[in-house]
Amino acid sequence: MPNYDNLQSLVTQVRRDILRMVHKVNSGHPGGSLGCTEFFVALYNEIMELKDGFDMDGKNEDVFFLSNGHISPVFYSVLARKGYFPIDELNTFRLIDSRLQGHPTTHEGLPGVRVASGSLGQGMSVAIGAALAKKLNGDDHLVFSLHGDGELQEGQNWEAIMFAAGNKVDNLIATVDRNGQQIDGATEDVLPLGNVAEKFRVFGWDVLEIENGNDLGQIVTGLHEAKSRTGKGKPVCIVMTTEMGHGVDFMMHTHAWHGKAPNDEQLETALAQNPETLGDY
Amino acid sequence: MKQYTDQGKQDTRSGYGAGMTELGRTNPNVVALCADLVGSLKIETFIKENPERFFQVGIAEANMMGIAAGLTIGGKIPFASTFANFATGRVYDQIRQSIAYSDKNVKICASHAGLTLGEDGATHQILEDLGMMKMLPGMTVINPCDFNQTKAATIAIAEHHGPVYLRFGRPKVANFTAADQKFEIGKALMLNEGSDVTIIATGHLVWESLIAAERLENQGISVEVINIHTIKPLDDSAILASVKKTGCVVTAEEHNYLGGLGESISRVLATYHPCPQEYVATRDTFGESGTPEQLMEKYGLNNKAIEEAVLRVLKRK
């Protein structure tokens, strides 16, 4: 049984990290980061089997790829608090000479990152490649990936979705963050995605849905369920409904905070709603 | 004039296939990907002997580049192959972000490059690929000249860590380099020493340069011929050593003169040793349907065009 108190403390602290990171440099993407906080915290602290330290090959451990790279703040905070690099380094987010680039990259050697992402729609192909390498290596660990829902408008995803099913890449769990928002507005207004779960199903994936991706219990249960469905001939997809901006009342129910940082006053309000738990960086 | 013998015409893409066959037998980490062009890329033997190390991705080049990037995570050495047009322009951003910027050990192997693709026409005849690929930081760019050299290059790039663009072609052309050559990435090859003019050629134009040089030598002109199989990193010192002696250059490539080998040579000359240069290359144009020979004649990429360019550049000395 997971220690939900500890996970919840981490979730709250990560939300503070995200808000403070984007506020400091007045740039970055808080909305999607806040919406996926429970997912990242659960994945790295409850679900994935990880070795100590970091190496690029990731043999004999689970590996994760973030395809929608703009939600780098939540990725960086969770990696730092998992011990991949010093928590203080979150201070350097988006600054010159930093390893914490606006979008994640391997270029500066940041531990925990295995491919650059940000130009959308590429992560699933990379995750499939890593999953194939695991099979060739006789490594029975899993590959996880996260994708924005708007990102599914990129055609490369559907090449990848077709390939993964056709080639029985059943050591892959791809999660879609179904927050229904993208830069120009609601996904269903910009370019309707329709029934995402059904689309994956007809392409030959095993699909499960998490109704509330901001409920830790549902996330943990859903990810465990997804793991139990691997190795059965089909790639596994989780369609996870989240609330963009979750945890900060004025950032929810709007796409306005997709790529906008809070000002001083807004930060104070937002932090008050997420009181310090594990210590700010 | 040093003599070179055509050991029998062969296509450079078959050199790639032969190299892959050997890698399949010698390097267990080498894996191959292809986007519905297995027959054209000549990798049937690799696939037959190593079915578990081959991934048919279908007509989905963007996905192929991403999967190749992912396969490196876990120590595989992916050779992703298709036509040059679909291996570069179609998937430039996938190569840029998932492979080059991410420093992935992917070998992008591109056949049917340039006008000599022939009858399929301009939709398939890419003349911009060297430019696109050489501009990517960290990308090694190689364009071998014949069957033997393409085979040797294929084997050599498996030992090099980092992204590589290996370009070759469709038609059967003279096979004149040594079957047992050791391919050294980044090393210019001196094919003929001379003192009046330097011809610097890559790919199919190397053999054409040798034919042109022989005719020029018969006219009493002393011609140095250099095979630049590696466009990036460029062997600056070999180029400079030659032009300091000859004082003028003709560059020859099956590519647009904007962005190709010629412009890379111009950078070296302008920086270290300014001197006259003539370009044998296409002039900012698309190709068209025709036989390879007709196209190379019409677009000025054959031995005759090289000979004329030499006579022009000598007048500018």
Coordinates of C-alpha atoms in Angstrom, one line a residue:
Chain A
M1 CA 0.0 0.0 0.0
P2 CA 1.6 3.3 -1.0
N3 CA 2.2 5.9 1.6
Y4 CA -0.2 8.5 0.2
D5 CA 0.7 11.1 2.9
N6 CA 4.3 11.1 1.6
L7 CA 3.2 11.2 -2.0
Q8 CA 0.8 14.1 -1.3
S9 CA 3.5 16.1 0.5
L10 CA 5.7 15.6 -2.6
V11 CA 2.9 16.6 -4.9
T12 CA 2.3 19.9 -3.0
Q13 CA 6.0 20.7 -2.9
V14 CA 6.5 20.0 -6.6
R15 CA 3.6 22.4 -7.3
R16 CA 5.5 25.0 -5.3
D17 CA 8.6 24.3 -7.3
I18 CA 6.8 24.7 -10.6
L19 CA 5.3 28.0 -9.7
R20 CA 8.5 29.4 -8.3
M21 CA 10.5 28.2 -11.3
V22 CA 8.3 29.9 -13.9
H23 CA 7.8 33.0 -11.8
K24 CA 11.5 33.6 -11.4
V25 CA 12.2 33.7 -15.2
N26 CA 8.8 35.0 -16.1
S27 CA 8.5 32.2 -18.7
G28 CA 7.7 28.6 -19.0
H29 CA 4.6 26.4 -18.9
P30 CA 2.8 26.1 -15.5
G31 CA -0.6 24.9 -16.7
G32 CA 0.2 21.4 -18.0
S33 CA 2.9 21.0 -15.4
L34 CA 0.5 21.5 -12.5
G35 CA -2.0 19.2 -14.3
C36 CA 0.5 16.3 -14.5
T37 CA 2.0 16.6 -11.1
E38 CA 0.2 13.6 -9.5
F39 CA 1.2 11.5 -12.6
F40 CA 4.9 12.4 -12.3
V41 CA 5.1 12.0 -8.6
A42 CA 3.4 8.6 -8.7
L43 CA 5.4 7.4 -11.7
Y44 CA 8.8 8.1 -10.3
N45 CA 8.1 7.3 -6.6
E46 CA 5.7 4.4 -6.7
I47 CA 5.6 2.8 -10.2
M48 CA 8.9 2.8 -12.0
E49 CA 11.7 0.4 -11.1
L50 CA 14.8 2.5 -11.1
K51 CA 18.5 1.9 -10.6
D52 CA 20.6 4.2 -8.5
G53 CA 22.2 6.9 -10.5
F54 CA 21.7 7.6 -14.2
D55 CA 23.1 6.2 -17.4
M56 CA 21.8 6.9 -20.9
D57 CA 21.3 3.2 -21.8
G58 CA 18.8 2.6 -19.0
K59 CA 19.4 -1.2 -19.1
N60 CA 17.7 -3.2 -16.4
E61 CA 15.4 -0.4 -15.2
D62 CA 12.2 1.3 -16.4
V63 CA 12.7 4.4 -18.5
F64 CA 10.5 7.4 -19.2
F65 CA 10.2 9.8 -22.1
L66 CA 8.4 13.1 -21.9
S67 CA 7.1 13.9 -25.4
N68 CA 5.3 17.2 -24.6
G69 CA 8.6 18.7 -23.4
H70 CA 7.1 22.1 -22.6
I71 CA 5.9 20.8 -19.2
S72 CA 9.6 20.6 -18.2
P73 CA 9.1 22.3 -14.8
V74 CA 7.2 19.3 -13.4
F75 CA 9.7 16.9 -15.0
Y76 CA 12.7 18.8 -13.5
S77 CA 11.2 19.2 -10.1
V78 CA 10.3 15.5 -9.8
L79 CA 13.8 14.4 -11.1
A80 CA 15.6 16.7 -8.7
R81 CA 13.5 15.6 -5.7
K82 CA 14.1 11.9 -6.8
G83 CA 17.8 12.7 -6.5
Y84 CA 18.9 12.8 -10.1
F85 CA 20.5 16.3 -9.6
P86 CA 20.7 18.9 -6.8
I87 CA 17.4 20.4 -5.9
D88 CA 19.1 23.9 -5.8
E89 CA 19.7 23.6 -9.5
L90 CA 16.0 24.3 -10.1
N91 CA 17.1 27.9 -9.4
T92 CA 18.7 27.9 -12.9
F93 CA 15.7 26.9 -14.9
R94 CA 15.8 28.7 -18.3
L95 CA 18.8 30.8 -17.3
I96 CA 21.9 31.1 -19.4
D97 CA 24.5 28.3 -18.9
S98 CA 21.9 26.1 -17.2
R99 CA 21.3 22.3 -17.7
L100 CA 17.6 23.0 -17.2
Q101 CA 16.8 24.3 -20.7
G102 CA 13.4 25.6 -21.5
H103 CA 12.6 22.3 -23.0
P104 CA 14.3 19.1 -21.8
T105 CA 17.5 18.0 -23.6
T106 CA 20.4 15.7 -23.3
H107 CA 22.7 18.3 -24.7
E108 CA 23.9 19.7 -21.4
G109 CA 24.0 16.3 -19.8
L110 CA 21.2 16.7 -17.3
P111 CA 20.7 13.3 -15.5
G112 CA 17.3 11.8 -16.0
V113 CA 16.7 13.1 -19.6
R114 CA 17.3 10.6 -22.5
V115 CA 16.1 12.6 -25.5
A116 CA 15.3 16.2 -26.4
S117 CA 11.6 17.1 -26.7
G118 CA 9.6 20.2 -27.3
S119 CA 9.0 20.0 -31.0
L120 CA 5.9 18.0 -30.6
G121 CA 4.9 14.5 -31.7
Q122 CA 8.3 12.8 -31.6
G123 CA 8.3 11.1 -28.2
M124 CA 6.2 8.1 -29.0
S125 CA 8.5 7.0 -31.8
V126 CA 11.6 7.3 -29.5
A127 CA 9.8 5.4 -26.7
I128 CA 9.0 2.6 -29.2
G129 CA 12.7 2.4 -30.2
A130 CA 13.8 2.2 -26.6
A131 CA 11.1 -0.6 -26.0
L132 CA 12.5 -2.5 -29.0
A133 CA 16.0 -2.2 -27.7
K134 CA 14.8 -3.6 -24.4
K135 CA 13.3 -6.6 -26.1
L136 CA 16.6 -7.2 -28.1
N137 CA 18.6 -6.9 -24.9
G138 CA 16.3 -9.4 -23.1
D139 CA 15.5 -6.7 -20.6
D140 CA 12.0 -7.2 -19.2
H141 CA 11.7 -3.6 -17.8
L142 CA 9.1 -1.2 -19.2
V143 CA 9.1 2.0 -21.2
F144 CA 6.7 4.8 -20.1
S145 CA 5.9 7.9 -22.1
L146 CA 3.7 11.0 -21.6
H147 CA 2.0 12.9 -24.4
G148 CA -0.2 16.0 -24.5
D149 CA -3.6 15.5 -26.1
G150 CA -3.1 18.5 -28.4
E151 CA 0.1 16.9 -29.5
L152 CA -1.8 14.0 -31.0
Q153 CA -2.6 16.4 -33.9
E154 CA 0.9 15.8 -35.1
G155 CA 0.8 13.0 -37.7
Q156 CA 4.0 11.2 -36.6
N157 CA 2.0 10.0 -33.5
W158 CA -0.3 8.0 -35.7
E159 CA 2.6 6.4 -37.6
A160 CA 3.9 5.4 -34.2
I161 CA 0.6 4.2 -32.9
M162 CA 0.1 2.0 -36.0
F163 CA 3.7 0.6 -35.7
A164 CA 3.5 -0.2 -32.0
A165 CA 0.3 -2.2 -32.4
G166 CA 1.5 -3.9 -35.6
N167 CA 4.8 -4.9 -34.0
K168 CA 3.3 -6.0 -30.6
V169 CA 5.4 -3.5 -28.6
D170 CA 3.8 -4.7 -25.4
N171 CA 6.5 -3.3 -23.0
L172 CA 5.3 0.3 -23.6
I173 CA 2.8 2.3 -21.6
A174 CA 2.0 5.6 -23.3
T175 CA -0.1 8.0 -21.3
V176 CA -2.1 10.8 -22.9
D177 CA -2.7 13.9 -20.8
R178 CA -6.3 14.6 -21.8
N179 CA -6.6 18.1 -20.3
G180 CA -8.6 19.3 -23.4
Q181 CA -6.6 22.5 -23.7
Q182 CA -3.9 23.8 -26.1
I183 CA -2.4 27.2 -26.8
D184 CA -5.2 28.5 -29.0
G185 CA -8.0 27.2 -26.8
A186 CA -9.9 23.9 -26.2
T187 CA -8.7 21.0 -28.3
E188 CA -12.2 20.4 -29.5
D189 CA -12.3 23.9 -30.8
V190 CA -8.9 24.0 -32.3
L191 CA -9.0 20.6 -34.0
P192 CA -11.3 18.1 -32.5
L193 CA -9.6 14.9 -31.1
G194 CA -12.9 13.2 -30.5
N195 CA -12.7 9.9 -28.5
V196 CA -9.0 9.4 -27.9
A197 CA -9.4 6.1 -26.1
E198 CA -11.5 4.7 -29.0
K199 CA -9.0 5.9 -31.5
F200 CA -6.1 4.0 -29.8
R201 CA -8.4 0.9 -29.4
V202 CA -9.2 0.7 -33.1
F203 CA -5.5 1.0 -33.8
G204 CA -5.0 -2.1 -31.8
W205 CA -3.9 -0.8 -28.4
D206 CA -5.0 -2.0 -24.9
V207 CA -6.5 1.2 -23.5
L208 CA -7.5 2.1 -20.0
E209 CA -8.8 5.5 -18.7
I210 CA -8.1 7.4 -15.6
E211 CA -11.1 9.7 -15.0
N212 CA -9.4 12.0 -12.5
G213 CA -5.7 12.3 -13.2
N214 CA -5.4 14.7 -10.3
D215 CA -6.4 12.0 -7.8
L216 CA -3.3 10.2 -6.5
G217 CA -5.3 7.1 -5.7
Q218 CA -6.7 6.8 -9.2
I219 CA -3.2 7.5 -10.7
V220 CA -1.5 4.8 -8.7
T221 CA -4.2 2.3 -9.3
G222 CA -4.4 3.1 -13.0
L223 CA -0.6 2.8 -13.5
H224 CA -0.5 -0.5 -11.6
E225 CA -3.3 -1.8 -13.8
A226 CA -1.5 -0.6 -16.9
K227 CA 1.7 -2.5 -15.8
S228 CA -0.4 -5.7 -15.3
R229 CA -1.6 -5.4 -18.9
T230 CA 2.0 -5.3 -20.4
G231 CA 3.5 -8.4 -22.0
K232 CA 0.3 -9.5 -23.5
G233 CA 0.9 -8.7 -27.2
K234 CA -0.5 -5.1 -27.2
P235 CA 1.0 -1.7 -26.4
V236 CA -0.8 -0.1 -23.5
C237 CA -2.3 3.4 -23.5
I238 CA -3.7 5.4 -20.6
V239 CA -6.0 8.2 -21.4
M240 CA -5.7 10.4 -18.3
T241 CA -8.1 13.2 -17.8
T242 CA -6.5 16.1 -15.9
E243 CA -7.2 19.7 -15.1
M244 CA -4.7 22.1 -16.5
G245 CA -3.4 24.4 -13.7
H246 CA -4.7 22.0 -11.0
G247 CA -3.9 23.1 -7.4
V248 CA -4.2 26.8 -8.2
D249 CA -7.8 28.0 -8.4
F250 CA -7.3 30.9 -10.8
M251 CA -5.2 28.7 -13.2
M252 CA -7.9 26.1 -13.6
H253 CA -10.7 25.8 -16.1
T254 CA -8.8 27.9 -18.7
H255 CA -6.0 27.5 -21.2
A256 CA -4.7 31.0 -20.3
W257 CA -1.8 29.5 -18.1
H258 CA -0.5 27.1 -20.8
G259 CA 2.6 29.2 -21.3
K260 CA 2.4 32.2 -18.9
A261 CA 4.1 32.8 -15.6
P262 CA 2.4 34.3 -12.5
N263 CA 3.3 37.8 -11.4
D264 CA 4.5 38.5 -7.8
E265 CA 1.0 38.8 -6.4
Q266 CA -0.4 35.8 -8.3
L267 CA 2.6 33.7 -7.1
E268 CA 1.8 34.6 -3.5
T269 CA -1.8 33.6 -3.9
A270 CA -0.8 30.4 -5.7
L271 CA 1.8 29.4 -3.0
A272 CA -0.7 30.1 -0.2
Q273 CA -2.9 27.4 -1.8
N274 CA 0.1 25.0 -1.7
P275 CA 1.8 25.3 1.7
E276 CA 5.5 24.2 1.9
T277 CA 5.9 20.6 2.9
L278 CA 9.4 19.3 2.1
G279 CA 11.3 22.6 2.0
D280 CA 11.6 25.0 -0.9
Y281 CA 14.8 24.9 -2.9
Chain B
M1 CA 48.5 10.5 -64.7
K2 CA 47.9 7.8 -62.3
Q3 CA 45.7 5.1 -63.9
Y4 CA 42.4 3.8 -62.4
T5 CA 40.6 0.8 -63.7
D6 CA 36.9 0.2 -63.6
Q7 CA 36.5 -3.2 -62.1
G8 CA 33.0 -3.4 -63.5
K9 CA 30.1 -1.1 -63.0
Q10 CA 28.1 -1.4 -59.8
D11 CA 25.6 0.7 -57.9
T12 CA 26.8 2.4 -54.7
R13 CA 23.6 1.3 -53.0
S14 CA 24.7 -2.3 -53.4
G15 CA 27.9 -1.2 -51.7
Y16 CA 25.7 -0.2 -48.8
G17 CA 23.9 -3.6 -48.9
A18 CA 27.2 -5.4 -48.9
G19 CA 28.5 -3.4 -46.0
M20 CA 25.3 -4.2 -44.1
T21 CA 25.7 -7.9 -44.8
E22 CA 29.2 -7.8 -43.3
L23 CA 28.0 -5.7 -40.3
G24 CA 25.2 -8.2 -39.7
R25 CA 27.8 -10.9 -39.3
T26 CA 30.4 -9.0 -37.3
N27 CA 28.6 -6.5 -35.0
P28 CA 25.6 -7.8 -33.0
N29 CA 24.6 -4.2 -32.0
V30 CA 23.9 -3.1 -35.6
V31 CA 20.2 -3.0 -36.4
A32 CA 18.5 -1.9 -39.6
L33 CA 15.3 0.0 -40.3
C34 CA 13.7 0.7 -43.6
A35 CA 10.6 2.5 -44.9
D36 CA 9.2 0.2 -47.5
L37 CA 12.3 0.2 -49.8
V38 CA 14.2 -2.9 -48.8
G39 CA 14.8 -4.0 -52.4
S40 CA 16.0 -0.5 -53.4
L41 CA 18.4 -0.4 -50.5
K42 CA 19.8 -3.8 -51.2
I43 CA 19.6 -5.0 -47.6
E44 CA 17.8 -8.4 -48.2
T45 CA 20.8 -10.4 -47.1
F46 CA 21.1 -8.5 -43.8
I47 CA 17.3 -9.1 -43.2
K48 CA 17.5 -12.8 -44.1
E49 CA 20.4 -13.5 -41.8
N50 CA 19.3 -11.2 -38.9
P51 CA 15.4 -11.0 -39.0
E52 CA 15.2 -10.1 -35.4
R53 CA 17.5 -7.1 -36.0
F54 CA 15.5 -5.6 -38.8
F55 CA 12.5 -3.2 -38.4
Q56 CA 10.2 -2.6 -41.3
V57 CA 8.4 0.7 -40.4
G58 CA 6.3 1.0 -43.6
I59 CA 5.9 4.3 -45.4
A60 CA 6.5 6.4 -42.2
E61 CA 9.9 8.0 -42.3
A62 CA 9.3 10.4 -39.4
N63 CA 8.5 7.4 -37.2
M64 CA 11.6 5.6 -38.5
M65 CA 13.9 8.4 -37.4
G66 CA 12.3 8.5 -33.9
I67 CA 12.5 4.7 -33.5
A68 CA 16.1 4.8 -34.6
A69 CA 16.9 7.4 -31.9
G70 CA 15.2 5.3 -29.3
L71 CA 17.0 2.1 -30.3
T72 CA 20.3 3.8 -29.4
I73 CA 19.1 3.9 -25.8
G74 CA 20.1 0.4 -24.8
G75 CA 23.2 0.4 -27.0
K76 CA 21.9 -0.5 -30.4
I77 CA 23.5 1.0 -33.6
P78 CA 20.6 1.7 -35.9
F79 CA 21.1 2.1 -39.7
A80 CA 17.9 3.9 -40.9
S81 CA 17.7 3.8 -44.7
T82 CA 15.4 5.1 -47.4
F83 CA 15.7 7.4 -50.5
A84 CA 17.7 10.5 -49.7
N85 CA 14.8 12.8 -50.3
F86 CA 12.7 11.0 -47.6
A87 CA 15.7 10.6 -45.3
T88 CA 16.4 14.3 -45.1
G89 CA 13.9 17.0 -46.2
R90 CA 10.9 15.0 -45.2
V91 CA 12.1 14.4 -41.7
Y92 CA 14.5 17.3 -41.0
D93 CA 13.0 18.2 -37.6
Q94 CA 12.9 14.6 -36.4
I95 CA 16.6 14.3 -37.3
R96 CA 17.3 17.7 -35.7
Q97 CA 15.7 17.2 -32.4
S98 CA 15.6 13.4 -31.7
I99 CA 18.9 12.5 -33.3
A100 CA 21.4 15.4 -33.8
Y101 CA 20.5 17.6 -30.8
S102 CA 20.0 14.5 -28.7
D103 CA 23.4 13.2 -29.9
K104 CA 22.0 9.8 -30.8
N105 CA 24.3 7.2 -32.5
V106 CA 22.0 6.9 -35.6
K107 CA 23.3 6.2 -39.1
I108 CA 21.0 7.8 -41.7
C109 CA 21.7 5.9 -44.9
A110 CA 20.3 7.6 -48.0
S111 CA 20.1 6.1 -51.5
H112 CA 18.9 7.5 -54.8
A113 CA 20.5 10.9 -54.1
G114 CA 20.8 13.5 -56.8
L115 CA 19.9 13.6 -60.5
T116 CA 21.1 10.1 -61.2
L117 CA 17.9 8.7 -59.7
G118 CA 16.7 9.4 -63.2
E119 CA 13.3 8.8 -64.6
D120 CA 11.2 9.3 -61.4
G121 CA 11.9 13.0 -61.7
A122 CA 12.4 16.0 -59.4
T123 CA 10.0 14.8 -56.7
H124 CA 12.6 12.2 -55.8
Q125 CA 15.9 13.8 -57.0
I126 CA 17.1 15.6 -53.9
L127 CA 19.9 18.2 -54.6
E128 CA 19.7 19.9 -51.2
D129 CA 20.5 17.1 -48.7
L130 CA 24.2 17.7 -48.2
G131 CA 23.4 21.3 -47.3
M132 CA 20.7 20.4 -44.8
M133 CA 22.7 17.7 -43.2
K134 CA 26.0 19.5 -42.9
M135 CA 24.3 22.4 -41.1
L136 CA 23.2 20.2 -38.2
P137 CA 25.7 20.5 -35.4
G138 CA 27.5 17.2 -34.7
M139 CA 26.4 15.5 -37.9
T140 CA 29.0 13.7 -40.0
V141 CA 28.3 13.8 -43.7
I142 CA 29.7 11.3 -46.1
N143 CA 29.2 10.8 -49.9
P144 CA 31.4 7.9 -51.1
C145 CA 32.3 7.6 -54.8
D146 CA 31.8 3.9 -55.8
F147 CA 30.7 0.5 -54.7
N148 CA 33.8 -0.5 -52.8
Q149 CA 34.1 2.9 -51.0
T150 CA 30.4 2.8 -50.0
K151 CA 30.8 -0.7 -48.6
A152 CA 33.9 0.4 -46.6
A153 CA 32.2 3.6 -45.4
T154 CA 29.1 1.6 -44.2
I155 CA 31.4 -0.6 -42.1
A156 CA 33.4 2.3 -40.8
I157 CA 30.5 4.4 -39.6
A158 CA 29.4 1.6 -37.3
E159 CA 32.6 2.2 -35.3
H160 CA 32.1 6.0 -35.1
H161 CA 30.0 7.2 -32.2
G162 CA 27.6 9.9 -33.3
P163 CA 25.0 10.7 -35.9
V164 CA 26.1 10.2 -39.5
Y165 CA 24.5 11.0 -42.9
L166 CA 25.7 8.5 -45.5
R167 CA 24.7 9.4 -49.1
F168 CA 24.8 7.1 -52.1
G169 CA 23.0 6.6 -55.4
R170 CA 21.0 4.4 -57.7
P171 CA 22.8 3.8 -61.0
K172 CA 25.6 1.4 -61.8
V173 CA 28.8 3.4 -62.1
A174 CA 32.5 2.7 -62.3
N175 CA 33.9 0.7 -59.4
F176 CA 37.6 1.8 -59.2
T177 CA 38.7 2.1 -55.6
A178 CA 40.3 -0.8 -53.8
A179 CA 38.1 -3.6 -52.5
D180 CA 40.2 -3.9 -49.3
Q181 CA 40.4 -0.2 -48.6
K182 CA 40.2 1.1 -45.0
F183 CA 37.8 4.0 -44.8
E184 CA 38.9 6.9 -42.7
I185 CA 36.2 9.4 -41.9
G186 CA 37.3 12.9 -42.6
K187 CA 40.3 12.0 -44.6
A188 CA 40.6 13.5 -48.1
L189 CA 42.1 11.0 -50.7
M190 CA 44.7 12.2 -53.2
L191 CA 43.9 10.4 -56.5
N192 CA 46.3 12.2 -58.7
E193 CA 49.0 14.7 -58.0
G194 CA 49.3 17.8 -60.2
S195 CA 50.4 21.4 -60.1
D196 CA 48.2 23.6 -62.3
V197 CA 44.7 23.0 -60.9
T198 CA 42.9 21.1 -58.1
I199 CA 39.7 19.2 -58.8
I200 CA 37.9 18.4 -55.5
A201 CA 35.0 16.0 -56.1
T202 CA 32.6 13.9 -54.1
G203 CA 30.3 10.9 -54.9
H204 CA 29.6 10.0 -58.5
L205 CA 31.6 13.0 -59.8
V206 CA 34.9 11.6 -58.6
W207 CA 35.1 9.1 -61.5
E208 CA 34.0 11.9 -63.9
S209 CA 36.8 14.0 -62.5
L210 CA 39.4 11.3 -63.3
I211 CA 38.1 11.1 -66.9
A212 CA 38.3 14.9 -67.2
A213 CA 41.8 15.0 -65.7
E214 CA 43.1 12.4 -68.1
R215 CA 41.9 14.5 -71.1
L216 CA 43.4 17.7 -69.5
E217 CA 46.7 16.0 -68.9
N218 CA 46.8 15.1 -72.5
Q219 CA 46.5 18.8 -73.3
G220 CA 49.5 19.5 -71.1
I221 CA 47.6 20.6 -68.0
S222 CA 48.8 19.1 -64.7
V223 CA 45.7 18.2 -62.7
E224 CA 45.4 17.3 -59.0
V225 CA 42.4 15.2 -58.2
I226 CA 41.1 14.9 -54.6
N227 CA 38.2 12.7 -53.5
I228 CA 36.4 14.3 -50.6
H229 CA 34.2 11.5 -49.4
T230 CA 33.6 13.2 -46.1
I231 CA 32.0 16.6 -46.5
K232 CA 31.9 17.2 -42.8
P233 CA 34.2 17.2 -41.0
L234 CA 36.1 18.6 -44.0
D235 CA 39.8 17.8 -44.4
D236 CA 40.8 21.5 -44.5
S237 CA 44.6 20.8 -44.4
A238 CA 44.5 18.5 -47.4
I239 CA 42.6 21.1 -49.4
L240 CA 44.9 23.9 -48.3
A241 CA 48.0 22.0 -49.1
S242 CA 46.8 21.4 -52.6
V243 CA 45.6 24.9 -53.4
K244 CA 48.7 26.5 -52.1
K245 CA 50.4 24.4 -54.8
T246 CA 47.9 24.8 -57.7
G247 CA 46.3 28.2 -56.9
C248 CA 42.9 27.4 -58.3
V249 CA 40.0 24.9 -57.7
V250 CA 37.1 23.2 -59.4
T251 CA 34.6 21.5 -57.1
A252 CA 32.3 18.8 -58.5
E253 CA 29.2 17.4 -56.8
E254 CA 25.8 16.0 -57.7
H255 CA 24.1 18.7 -55.6
N256 CA 23.0 22.3 -55.6
Y257 CA 25.9 24.8 -55.7
L258 CA 24.2 26.5 -52.8
G259 CA 25.0 24.6 -49.6
G260 CA 27.0 21.8 -51.0
L261 CA 30.6 20.7 -51.1
G262 CA 31.6 23.7 -53.2
E263 CA 30.5 26.2 -50.6
S264 CA 32.3 24.3 -47.9
I265 CA 35.5 24.5 -50.0
S266 CA 34.8 28.2 -50.5
R267 CA 34.7 28.8 -46.8
V268 CA 38.2 27.2 -46.4
L269 CA 39.6 29.2 -49.3
A270 CA 38.1 32.5 -48.2
T271 CA 39.4 32.0 -44.7
Y272 CA 42.9 30.8 -45.3
H273 CA 43.9 31.1 -49.0
P274 CA 41.6 33.0 -51.4
C275 CA 41.9 31.8 -55.0
P276 CA 39.7 31.3 -58.0
Q277 CA 37.1 28.5 -57.8
E278 CA 34.5 27.1 -60.3
Y279 CA 31.5 25.1 -59.3
V280 CA 30.4 22.0 -61.1
A281 CA 27.0 21.5 -59.5
T282 CA 23.3 22.3 -60.2
R283 CA 22.4 25.9 -60.3
D284 CA 19.6 26.4 -57.8
T285 CA 17.2 24.3 -59.8
F286 CA 15.1 21.2 -59.5
G287 CA 15.8 18.2 -61.7
E288 CA 13.4 16.4 -64.1
S289 CA 12.8 13.0 -65.7
G290 CA 15.4 11.5 -68.0
T291 CA 18.2 8.9 -68.0
P292 CA 21.0 9.6 -65.6
E293 CA 23.4 10.3 -68.5
Q294 CA 21.0 12.7 -70.1
L295 CA 20.4 14.5 -66.9
M296 CA 24.1 14.8 -66.0
E297 CA 24.7 16.2 -69.5
K298 CA 21.8 18.7 -69.4
Y299 CA 22.6 20.0 -65.9
G300 CA 26.4 20.1 -66.5
L301 CA 27.6 17.4 -64.1
N302 CA 29.7 15.2 -66.3
N303 CA 33.4 14.9 -67.2
K304 CA 32.9 17.4 -70.1
A305 CA 31.5 20.0 -67.7
I306 CA 34.4 19.4 -65.3
E307 CA 36.9 19.8 -68.2
E308 CA 35.3 23.1 -69.2
A309 CA 35.3 24.4 -65.6
V310 CA 39.0 23.7 -65.3
L311 CA 39.7 25.6 -68.5
R312 CA 37.6 28.5 -67.1
V313 CA 39.3 28.6 -63.7
L314 CA 42.8 28.5 -65.3
K315 CA 42.0 31.7 -67.1
R316 CA 41.2 33.4 -63.8
K317 CA 44.5 32.5 -62.1

